[in-house]
Coordinates of C-alpha atoms and ligand atoms in Angstrom, one line a residue:
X610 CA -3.3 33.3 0.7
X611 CA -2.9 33.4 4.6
X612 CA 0.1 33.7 6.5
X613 CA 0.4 29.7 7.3
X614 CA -0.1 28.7 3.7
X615 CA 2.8 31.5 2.6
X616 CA 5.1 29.8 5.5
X617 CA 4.3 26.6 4.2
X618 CA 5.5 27.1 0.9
X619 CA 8.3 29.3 1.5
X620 CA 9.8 26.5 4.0
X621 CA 8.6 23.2 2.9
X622 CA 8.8 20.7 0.1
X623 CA 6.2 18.5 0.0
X624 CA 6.1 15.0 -0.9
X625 CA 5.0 13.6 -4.6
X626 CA 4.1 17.3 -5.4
X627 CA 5.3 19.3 -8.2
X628 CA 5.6 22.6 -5.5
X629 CA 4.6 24.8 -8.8
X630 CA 1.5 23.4 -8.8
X631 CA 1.1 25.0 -5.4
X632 CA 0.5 28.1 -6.6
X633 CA -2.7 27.4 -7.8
X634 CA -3.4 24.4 -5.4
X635 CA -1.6 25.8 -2.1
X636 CA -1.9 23.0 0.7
X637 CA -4.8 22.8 2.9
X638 CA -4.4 23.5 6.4
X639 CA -6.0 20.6 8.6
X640 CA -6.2 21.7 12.1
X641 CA -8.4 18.5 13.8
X642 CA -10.0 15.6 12.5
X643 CA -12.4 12.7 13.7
X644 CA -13.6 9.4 12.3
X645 CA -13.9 9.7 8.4
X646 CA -13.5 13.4 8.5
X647 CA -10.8 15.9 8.4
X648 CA -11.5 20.1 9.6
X649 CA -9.6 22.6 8.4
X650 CA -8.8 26.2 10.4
X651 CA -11.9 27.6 8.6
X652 CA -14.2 24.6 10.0
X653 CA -14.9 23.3 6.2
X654 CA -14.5 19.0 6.4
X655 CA -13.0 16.9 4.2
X656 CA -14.1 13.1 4.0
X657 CA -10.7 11.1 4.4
X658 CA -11.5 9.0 1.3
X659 CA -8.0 7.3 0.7
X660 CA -7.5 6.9 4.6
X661 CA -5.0 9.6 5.0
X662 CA -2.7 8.1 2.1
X663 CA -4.3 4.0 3.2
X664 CA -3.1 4.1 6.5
X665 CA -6.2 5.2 8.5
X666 CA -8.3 2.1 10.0
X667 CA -10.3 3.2 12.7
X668 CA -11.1 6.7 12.0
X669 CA -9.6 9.6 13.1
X670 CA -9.0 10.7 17.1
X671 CA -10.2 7.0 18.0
X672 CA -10.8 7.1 21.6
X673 CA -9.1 3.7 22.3
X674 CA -5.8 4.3 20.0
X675 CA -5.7 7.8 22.0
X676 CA -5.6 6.0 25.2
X677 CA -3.5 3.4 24.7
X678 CA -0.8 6.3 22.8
X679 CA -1.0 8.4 26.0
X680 CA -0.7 5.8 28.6
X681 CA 2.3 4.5 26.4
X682 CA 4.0 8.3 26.7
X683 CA 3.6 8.4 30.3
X684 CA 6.0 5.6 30.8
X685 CA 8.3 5.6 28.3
X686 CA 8.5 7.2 24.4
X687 CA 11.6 5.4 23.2
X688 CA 14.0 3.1 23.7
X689 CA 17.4 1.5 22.2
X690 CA 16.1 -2.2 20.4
X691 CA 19.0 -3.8 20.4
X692 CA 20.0 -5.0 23.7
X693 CA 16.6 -3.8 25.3
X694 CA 12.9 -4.0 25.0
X695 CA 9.9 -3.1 26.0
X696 CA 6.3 -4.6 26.4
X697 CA 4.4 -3.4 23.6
X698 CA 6.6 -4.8 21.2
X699 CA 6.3 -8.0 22.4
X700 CA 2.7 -8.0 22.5
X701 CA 2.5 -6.5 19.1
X702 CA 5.0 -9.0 18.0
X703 CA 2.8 -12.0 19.8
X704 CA -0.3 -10.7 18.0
X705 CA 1.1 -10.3 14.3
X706 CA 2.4 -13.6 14.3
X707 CA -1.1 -15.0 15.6
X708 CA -3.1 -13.7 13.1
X709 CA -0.6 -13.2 9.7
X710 CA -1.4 -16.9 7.2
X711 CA 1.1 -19.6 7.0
X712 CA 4.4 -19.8 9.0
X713 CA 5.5 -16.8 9.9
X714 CA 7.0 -16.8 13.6
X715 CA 9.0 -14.2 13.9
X716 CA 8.4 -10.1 13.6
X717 CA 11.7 -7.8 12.8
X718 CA 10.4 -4.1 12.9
X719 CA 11.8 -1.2 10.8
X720 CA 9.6 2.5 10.8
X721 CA 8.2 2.3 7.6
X722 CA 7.4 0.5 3.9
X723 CA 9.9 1.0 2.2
X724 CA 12.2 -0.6 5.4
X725 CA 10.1 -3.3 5.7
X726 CA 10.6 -4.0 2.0
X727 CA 14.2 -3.3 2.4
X728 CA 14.7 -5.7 5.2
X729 CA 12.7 -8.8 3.4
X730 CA 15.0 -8.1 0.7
X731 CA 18.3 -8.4 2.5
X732 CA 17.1 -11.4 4.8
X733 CA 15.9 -13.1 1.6
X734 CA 19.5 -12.3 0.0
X735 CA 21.4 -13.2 3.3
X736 CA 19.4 -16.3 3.8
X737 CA 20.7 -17.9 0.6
X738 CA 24.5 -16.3 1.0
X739 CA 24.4 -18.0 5.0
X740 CA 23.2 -21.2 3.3
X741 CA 25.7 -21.8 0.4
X742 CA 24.0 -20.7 -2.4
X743 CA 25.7 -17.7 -3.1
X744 CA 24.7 -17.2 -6.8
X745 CA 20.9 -17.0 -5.8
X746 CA 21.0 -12.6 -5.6
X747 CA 18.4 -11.4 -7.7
X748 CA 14.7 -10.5 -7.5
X749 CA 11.5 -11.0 -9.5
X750 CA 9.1 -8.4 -9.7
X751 CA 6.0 -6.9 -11.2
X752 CA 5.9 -3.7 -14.0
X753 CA 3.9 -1.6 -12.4
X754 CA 4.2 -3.0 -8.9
X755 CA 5.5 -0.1 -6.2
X756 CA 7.5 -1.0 -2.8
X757 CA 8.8 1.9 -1.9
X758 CA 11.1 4.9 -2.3
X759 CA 14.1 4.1 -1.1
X760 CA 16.7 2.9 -3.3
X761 CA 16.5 -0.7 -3.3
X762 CA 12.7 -0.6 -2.9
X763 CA 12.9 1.3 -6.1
X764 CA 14.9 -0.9 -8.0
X765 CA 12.4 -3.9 -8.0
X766 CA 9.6 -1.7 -8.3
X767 CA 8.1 -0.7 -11.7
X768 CA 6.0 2.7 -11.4
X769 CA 7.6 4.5 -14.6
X770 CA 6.7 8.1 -14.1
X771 CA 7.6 7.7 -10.1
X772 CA 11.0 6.2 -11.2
X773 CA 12.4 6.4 -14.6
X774 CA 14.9 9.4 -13.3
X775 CA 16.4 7.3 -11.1
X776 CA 16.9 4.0 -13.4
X777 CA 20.5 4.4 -13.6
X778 CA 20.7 3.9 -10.1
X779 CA 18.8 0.7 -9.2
X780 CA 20.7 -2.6 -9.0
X781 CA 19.7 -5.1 -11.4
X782 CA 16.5 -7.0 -10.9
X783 CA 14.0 -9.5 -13.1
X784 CA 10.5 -7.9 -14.1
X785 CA 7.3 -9.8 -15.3
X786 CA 4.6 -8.6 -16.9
X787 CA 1.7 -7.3 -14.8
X788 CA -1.7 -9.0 -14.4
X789 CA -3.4 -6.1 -15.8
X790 CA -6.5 -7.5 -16.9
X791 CA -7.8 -3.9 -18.0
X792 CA -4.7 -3.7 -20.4
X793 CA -4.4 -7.6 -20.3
X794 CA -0.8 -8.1 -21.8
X795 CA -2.4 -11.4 -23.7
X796 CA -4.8 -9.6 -25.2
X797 CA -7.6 -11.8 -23.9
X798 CA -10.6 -10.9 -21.6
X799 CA -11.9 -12.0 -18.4
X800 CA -14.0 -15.1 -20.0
X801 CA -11.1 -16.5 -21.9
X802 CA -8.5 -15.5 -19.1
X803 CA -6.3 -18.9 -18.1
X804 CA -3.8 -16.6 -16.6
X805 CA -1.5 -17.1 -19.4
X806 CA 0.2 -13.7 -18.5
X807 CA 2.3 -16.0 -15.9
X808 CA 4.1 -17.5 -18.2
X809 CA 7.1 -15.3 -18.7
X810 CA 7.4 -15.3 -14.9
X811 CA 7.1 -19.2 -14.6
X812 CA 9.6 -19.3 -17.7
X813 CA 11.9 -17.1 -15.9
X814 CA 11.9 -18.8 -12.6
X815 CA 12.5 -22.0 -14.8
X816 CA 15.5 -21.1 -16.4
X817 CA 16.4 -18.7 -13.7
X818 CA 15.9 -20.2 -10.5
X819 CA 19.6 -20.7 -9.4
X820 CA 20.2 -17.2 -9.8
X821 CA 16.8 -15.8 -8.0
X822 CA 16.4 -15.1 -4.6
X823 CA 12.6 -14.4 -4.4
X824 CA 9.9 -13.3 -5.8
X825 CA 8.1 -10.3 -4.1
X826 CA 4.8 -8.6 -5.5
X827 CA 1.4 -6.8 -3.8
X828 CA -1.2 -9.8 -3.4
X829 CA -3.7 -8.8 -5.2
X830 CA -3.8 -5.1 -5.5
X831 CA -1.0 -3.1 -6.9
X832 CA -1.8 -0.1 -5.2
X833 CA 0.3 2.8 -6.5
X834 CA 0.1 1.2 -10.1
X835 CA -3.4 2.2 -10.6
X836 CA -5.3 0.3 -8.0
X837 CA -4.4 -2.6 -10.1
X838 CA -6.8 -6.0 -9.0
X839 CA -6.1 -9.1 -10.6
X840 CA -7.1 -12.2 -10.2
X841 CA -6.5 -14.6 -7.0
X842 CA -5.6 -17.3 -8.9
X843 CA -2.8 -15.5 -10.3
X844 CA -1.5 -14.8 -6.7
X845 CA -2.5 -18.7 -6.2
X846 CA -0.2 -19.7 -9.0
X847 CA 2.7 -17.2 -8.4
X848 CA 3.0 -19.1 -4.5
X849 CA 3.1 -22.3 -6.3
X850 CA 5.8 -21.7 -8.9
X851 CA 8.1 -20.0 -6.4
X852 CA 7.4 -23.1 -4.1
X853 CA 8.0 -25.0 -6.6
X854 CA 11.5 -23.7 -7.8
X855 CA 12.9 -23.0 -4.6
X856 CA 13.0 -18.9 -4.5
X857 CA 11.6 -17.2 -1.6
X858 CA 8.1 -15.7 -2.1
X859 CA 7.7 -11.9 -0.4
X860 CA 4.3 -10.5 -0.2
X861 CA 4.5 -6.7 0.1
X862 CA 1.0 -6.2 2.1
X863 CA 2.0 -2.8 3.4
X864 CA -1.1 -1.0 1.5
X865 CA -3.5 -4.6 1.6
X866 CA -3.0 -5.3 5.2
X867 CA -5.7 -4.7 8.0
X868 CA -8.7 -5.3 6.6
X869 CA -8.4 -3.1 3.8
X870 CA -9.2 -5.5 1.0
X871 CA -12.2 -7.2 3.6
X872 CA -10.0 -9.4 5.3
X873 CA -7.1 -8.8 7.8
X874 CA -4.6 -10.1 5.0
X875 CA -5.1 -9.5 1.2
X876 CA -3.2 -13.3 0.6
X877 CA -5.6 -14.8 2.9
X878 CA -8.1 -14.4 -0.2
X879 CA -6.2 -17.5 -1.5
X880 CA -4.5 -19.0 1.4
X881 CA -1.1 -17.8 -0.3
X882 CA 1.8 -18.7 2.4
X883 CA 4.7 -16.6 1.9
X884 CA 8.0 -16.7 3.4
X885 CA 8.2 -13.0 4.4
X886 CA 5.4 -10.3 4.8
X887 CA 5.8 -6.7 4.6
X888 CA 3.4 -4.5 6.8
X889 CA 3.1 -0.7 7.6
X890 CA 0.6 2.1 6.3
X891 CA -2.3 0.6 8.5
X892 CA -0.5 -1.2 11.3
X893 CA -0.9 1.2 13.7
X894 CA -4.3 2.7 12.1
X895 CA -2.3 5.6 10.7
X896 CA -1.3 7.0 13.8
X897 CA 2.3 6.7 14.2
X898 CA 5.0 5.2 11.8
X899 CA 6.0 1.6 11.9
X900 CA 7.0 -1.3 9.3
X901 CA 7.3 -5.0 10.0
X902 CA 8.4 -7.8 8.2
X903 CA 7.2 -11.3 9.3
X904 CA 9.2 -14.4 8.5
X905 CA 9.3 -18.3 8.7
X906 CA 11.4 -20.3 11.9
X907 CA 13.5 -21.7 8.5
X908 CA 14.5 -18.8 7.2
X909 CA 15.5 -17.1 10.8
X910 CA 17.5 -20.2 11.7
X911 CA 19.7 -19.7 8.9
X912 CA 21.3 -16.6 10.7
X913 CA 21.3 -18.1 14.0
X914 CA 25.0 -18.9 14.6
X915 CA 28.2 -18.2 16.9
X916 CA 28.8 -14.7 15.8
X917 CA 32.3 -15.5 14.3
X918 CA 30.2 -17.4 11.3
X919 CA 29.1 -13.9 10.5
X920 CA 25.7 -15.1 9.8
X921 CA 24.1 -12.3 12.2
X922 CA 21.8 -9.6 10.0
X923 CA 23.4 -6.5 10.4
X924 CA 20.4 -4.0 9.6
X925 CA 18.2 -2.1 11.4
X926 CA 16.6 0.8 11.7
X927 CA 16.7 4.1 14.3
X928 CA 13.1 4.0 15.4
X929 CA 12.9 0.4 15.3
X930 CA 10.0 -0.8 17.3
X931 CA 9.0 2.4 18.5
X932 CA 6.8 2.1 22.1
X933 CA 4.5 4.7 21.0
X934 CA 4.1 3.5 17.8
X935 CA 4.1 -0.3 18.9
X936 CA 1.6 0.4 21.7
X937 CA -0.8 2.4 18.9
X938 CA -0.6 -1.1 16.8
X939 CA -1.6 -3.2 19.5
X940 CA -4.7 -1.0 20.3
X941 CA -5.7 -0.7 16.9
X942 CA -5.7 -4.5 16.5
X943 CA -8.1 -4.7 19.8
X944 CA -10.3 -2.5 17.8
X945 CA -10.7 -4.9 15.5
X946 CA -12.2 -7.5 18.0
X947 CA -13.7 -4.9 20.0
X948 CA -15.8 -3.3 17.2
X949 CA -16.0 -6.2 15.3
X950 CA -14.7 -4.6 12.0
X951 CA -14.1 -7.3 9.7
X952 CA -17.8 -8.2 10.2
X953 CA -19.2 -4.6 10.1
X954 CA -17.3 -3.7 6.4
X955 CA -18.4 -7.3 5.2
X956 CA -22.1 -5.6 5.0
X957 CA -20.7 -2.2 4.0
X958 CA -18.9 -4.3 0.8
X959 CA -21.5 -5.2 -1.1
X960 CA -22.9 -1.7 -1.1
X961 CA -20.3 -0.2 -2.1
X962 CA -19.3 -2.5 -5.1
X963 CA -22.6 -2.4 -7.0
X964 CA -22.9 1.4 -6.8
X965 CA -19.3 1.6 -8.2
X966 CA -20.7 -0.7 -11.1
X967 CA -22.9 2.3 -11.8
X968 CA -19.6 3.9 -12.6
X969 CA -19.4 1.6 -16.1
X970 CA -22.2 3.8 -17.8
X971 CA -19.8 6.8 -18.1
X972 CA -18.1 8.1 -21.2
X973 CA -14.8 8.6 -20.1
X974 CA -14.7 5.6 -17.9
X975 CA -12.9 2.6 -18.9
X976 CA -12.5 0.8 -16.0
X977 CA -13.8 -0.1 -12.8
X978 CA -12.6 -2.3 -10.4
X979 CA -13.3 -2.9 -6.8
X980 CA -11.9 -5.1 -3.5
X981 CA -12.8 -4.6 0.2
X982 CA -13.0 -1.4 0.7
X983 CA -10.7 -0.1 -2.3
X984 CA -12.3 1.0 -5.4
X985 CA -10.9 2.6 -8.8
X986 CA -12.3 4.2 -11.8
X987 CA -10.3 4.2 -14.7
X988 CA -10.9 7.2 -16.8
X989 CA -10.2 7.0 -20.8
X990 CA -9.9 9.5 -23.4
X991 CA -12.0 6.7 -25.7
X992 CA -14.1 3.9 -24.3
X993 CA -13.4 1.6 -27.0
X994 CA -9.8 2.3 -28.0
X995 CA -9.0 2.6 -24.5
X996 CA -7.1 5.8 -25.5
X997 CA -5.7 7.3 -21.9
X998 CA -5.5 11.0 -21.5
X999 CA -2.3 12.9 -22.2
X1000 CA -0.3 13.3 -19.0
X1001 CA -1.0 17.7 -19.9
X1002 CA -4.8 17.3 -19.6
X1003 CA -4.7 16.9 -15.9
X1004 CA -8.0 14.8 -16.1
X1005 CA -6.4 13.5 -12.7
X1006 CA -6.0 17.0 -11.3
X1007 CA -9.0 18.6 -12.6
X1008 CA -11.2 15.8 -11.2
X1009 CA -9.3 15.7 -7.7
X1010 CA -10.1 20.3 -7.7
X1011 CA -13.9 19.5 -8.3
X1012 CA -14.0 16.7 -5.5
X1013 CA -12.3 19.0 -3.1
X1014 CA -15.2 21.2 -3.8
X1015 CA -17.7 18.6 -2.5
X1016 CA -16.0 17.9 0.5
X1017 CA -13.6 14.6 -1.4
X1018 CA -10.6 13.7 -1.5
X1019 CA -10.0 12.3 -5.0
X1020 CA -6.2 12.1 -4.9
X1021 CA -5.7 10.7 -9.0
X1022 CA -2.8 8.2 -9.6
X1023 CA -2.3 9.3 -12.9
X1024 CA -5.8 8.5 -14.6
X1025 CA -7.0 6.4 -12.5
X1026 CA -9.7 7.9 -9.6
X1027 CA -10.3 5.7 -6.6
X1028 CA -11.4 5.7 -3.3
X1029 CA -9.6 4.0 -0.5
X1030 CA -12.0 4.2 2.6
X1031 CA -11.4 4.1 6.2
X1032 CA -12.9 1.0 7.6
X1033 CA -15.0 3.4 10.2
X1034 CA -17.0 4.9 7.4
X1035 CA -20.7 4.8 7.9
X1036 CA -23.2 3.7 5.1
X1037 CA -24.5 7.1 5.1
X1038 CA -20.9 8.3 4.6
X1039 CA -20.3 5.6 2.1
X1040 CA -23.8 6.7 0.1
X1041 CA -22.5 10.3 0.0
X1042 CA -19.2 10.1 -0.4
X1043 CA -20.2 7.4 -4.0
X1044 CA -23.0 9.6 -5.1
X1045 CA -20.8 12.7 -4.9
X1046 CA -17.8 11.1 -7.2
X1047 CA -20.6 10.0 -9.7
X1048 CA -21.7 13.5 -10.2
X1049 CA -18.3 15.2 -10.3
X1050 CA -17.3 12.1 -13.1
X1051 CA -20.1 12.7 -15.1
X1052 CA -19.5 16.3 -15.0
X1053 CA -16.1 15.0 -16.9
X1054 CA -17.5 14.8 -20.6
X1055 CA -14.8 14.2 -23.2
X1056 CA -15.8 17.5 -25.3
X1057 CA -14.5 19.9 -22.3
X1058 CA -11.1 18.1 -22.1
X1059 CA -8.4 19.7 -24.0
Ligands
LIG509 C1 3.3 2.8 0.5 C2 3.9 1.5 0.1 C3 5.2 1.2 0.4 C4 6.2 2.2 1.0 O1 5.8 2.5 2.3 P1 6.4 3.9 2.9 O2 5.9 3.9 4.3 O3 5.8 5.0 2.1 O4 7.8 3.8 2.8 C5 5.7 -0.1 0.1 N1 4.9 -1.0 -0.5 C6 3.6 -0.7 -0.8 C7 2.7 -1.8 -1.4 C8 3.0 0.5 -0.5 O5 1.8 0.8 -0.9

């Protein structure tokens, strides 16, 4: 092991690892990376296949974002947002509210997720308290669904093995089923679906309603559940009901946002209006740290009041609207004109879905599934029982070793493999990168597992 690596572990802790796994997997040093590919000190590449945890857009060391972060530093790095601000907020703020769906007219940024989850939580809670309806405090969410790490974010979240140890702590929150159609909680299959697994959430938000706040779930992919894609109609009906009985609908697009899912907004698939949007992970094409959460003209007007009404939102965070950050956001959204993204993927799409249909033939997968540029492999003990691997086979771990071999990064969730591609990838990337994870699955036979 070389000196960095030995620092590295006898100083840090790194996220979402169990650090004794690091013996045997010790941390890979990156040193430079550009477009889809990351170089470590001994000049092997990596491709960047989940986008540097889904935030990458444009490819690494993108000319544009560069200049736009540098010219930013020369004038100023940070500033105080409360009181003051700055240029490339507004723009960024002009921009997101131009090309978000539905309503949404004002931006209030945080640094991250998990803030921007945070903050659409308390402005949905604070809207109803400002507006007399006091007992309307709690959420709805989704098992399975993920919006964050921090405490709240947690407590409507539903990612068991992320969060069980911390149940005690959550504040108390509704949960609905998940439109798992893999594992569909009906028992029915795609031809028979009539999304019939809404109807403990419209049953809740029927009886409910007085008492719930809003609804907030991942349009259309639950992304740290397992890559999770269900149907639109599902989102389609979940904006209806909550329209419908008065609770506030948040869309948590923080991993579906920019283009990941094929277009700019993942609810745009169904022309779902919410009343608050979270955004981070790709805002700023995964170069600096930013959140935002975008809400209606209705909803802000209910806090806008002579300060003694103690209607003002007392949150905020330290970084808030960071220049650097902010100025990185706007540039990476000119990419997206400039280089015509959206357009480009749209013919990089259909490529890459029907060779991950390919996929299907293998033993120990279950499950495939595929949006934008987003695509997962479920991997199952038994093809017909639909028996998972035990949590000690590592299939996850093992598979995620081989493809670090091959120059992939197959970060599992659990059992489920997927690829999560920077919109920059080239179709000769995109061919290399799918025919690689073919071989290394079908390496995978059921008689060498444990
Ligand atoms: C990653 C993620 C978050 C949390 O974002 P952080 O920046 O890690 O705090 C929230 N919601 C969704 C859907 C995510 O994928």
């Amino acid at each position: 092991m070389d000196n960095w690596i030995k620092k590295d572990l006898k100083y840090i802790w790194h996220p979402y690892t169990q650090m004794k796994d690091c013996r045997r997997f010790p941390p890979i040093l990156i040193e430079r990376a550009k477009g889809a590919k990351l170089y470590d000190d001994k000049g092997n590449f990596y491709y960047d296949t989940i986008s540097s945890w889904w935030c990458n857009v444009h490819g690494h060391n993108h000319p544009r974002i560069k200049k736009a972060i540098k010219q930013q530093l020369d004038n100023l790095e940070h500033v105080l947002f409360a009181g003051f601000t700055h240029k490339s907020a507004i723009l960024l703020a002009e921009k997101l509210v131009s090309i978000t769906p539905g309503n949404l007219k004002r931006v209030f940024f945080s640094d991250n997720g998990s803030t921007a989850v945070e903050t659409a939580l308390k402005m949905s809670f604070q809207y109803w308290q400002n507006t007399g309806r006091r007992k309307k405090t709690k959420f709805v969410s989704l098992d399975r669904g993920y919006h964050g790490d921090t405490v709240g974010a947690m407590s409507i979240s539903g990612v068991d093995l992320f969060n069980e140890v911390f149940s005690p702590l959550f504040f108390s929150s509704f949960k609905a089923p998940a439109p798992y159609c893999y594992l569909c909680p009906e028992g029915k299959s795609i031809s028979d679906c009539n999304i019939d697994c809404i109807k403990s959430l419209e049953t809740l938000l029927k009886k409910k309603n007085n008492e719930i706040a809003a609804v907030i779930l991942e349009p259309l992919i639950m992304a740290a559940g397992g890559m999770i894609i269900y149907p639109g109609e599902y989102l389609k009906r979940v904006a209806e009901l909550a329209g419908r009985y008065n609770v506030h609908l948040i869309l948590d697009e923080v991993a579906t946002g920019f283009g990941r899912t094929g277009k700019m907004f993942a609810c745009e698939h169904v022309n779902a209006k919410p009343d608050f949007i979270c955004l981070s992970k790709g805002i700023t094409s995964g170069y600096l740290p930013l959140g935002a959460t975008l809400t209606t003209e209705k909803i802000y007007r209910a806090f806008y009041a002579d300060y003694e009404e103690k209607k003002t939102f007392f949150h905020g965070h330290t970084y808030t609207a960071n220049p650097v950050s902010s100025a990185a956001a706007v540039a990476s959204l000119s990419v997206f004109e400039e280089e015509g993204t959206l357009s480009r993927i749209g013919k990089l799409i259909p490529v890459f879905h029907s060779y991950l249909e390919r996929f299907r033939g293998l033993s120990i997968v279950g499950d495939v599934r595929y949006m934008g540029m987003i695509g997962a492999i479920e991997l199952v003990k038994d093809k017909i029982t639909k028996k998972p691997f035990a949590l000690k086979e590592r299939i996850g771990l093992r598979i995620y070793e081989e493809g670090l071999k091959r120059k992939l990064i197959l970060r599992p969730l659990g059992n489920i493999i997927y690829l999560n591609l920077p919109l920059c990838i080239s179709k000769a990337e995109l061919k290399f990168i799918l025919e690689e994870t073919f071989q290394i699955i079908n390496s995978f036979d059921n008689s060498i597992c444990v």
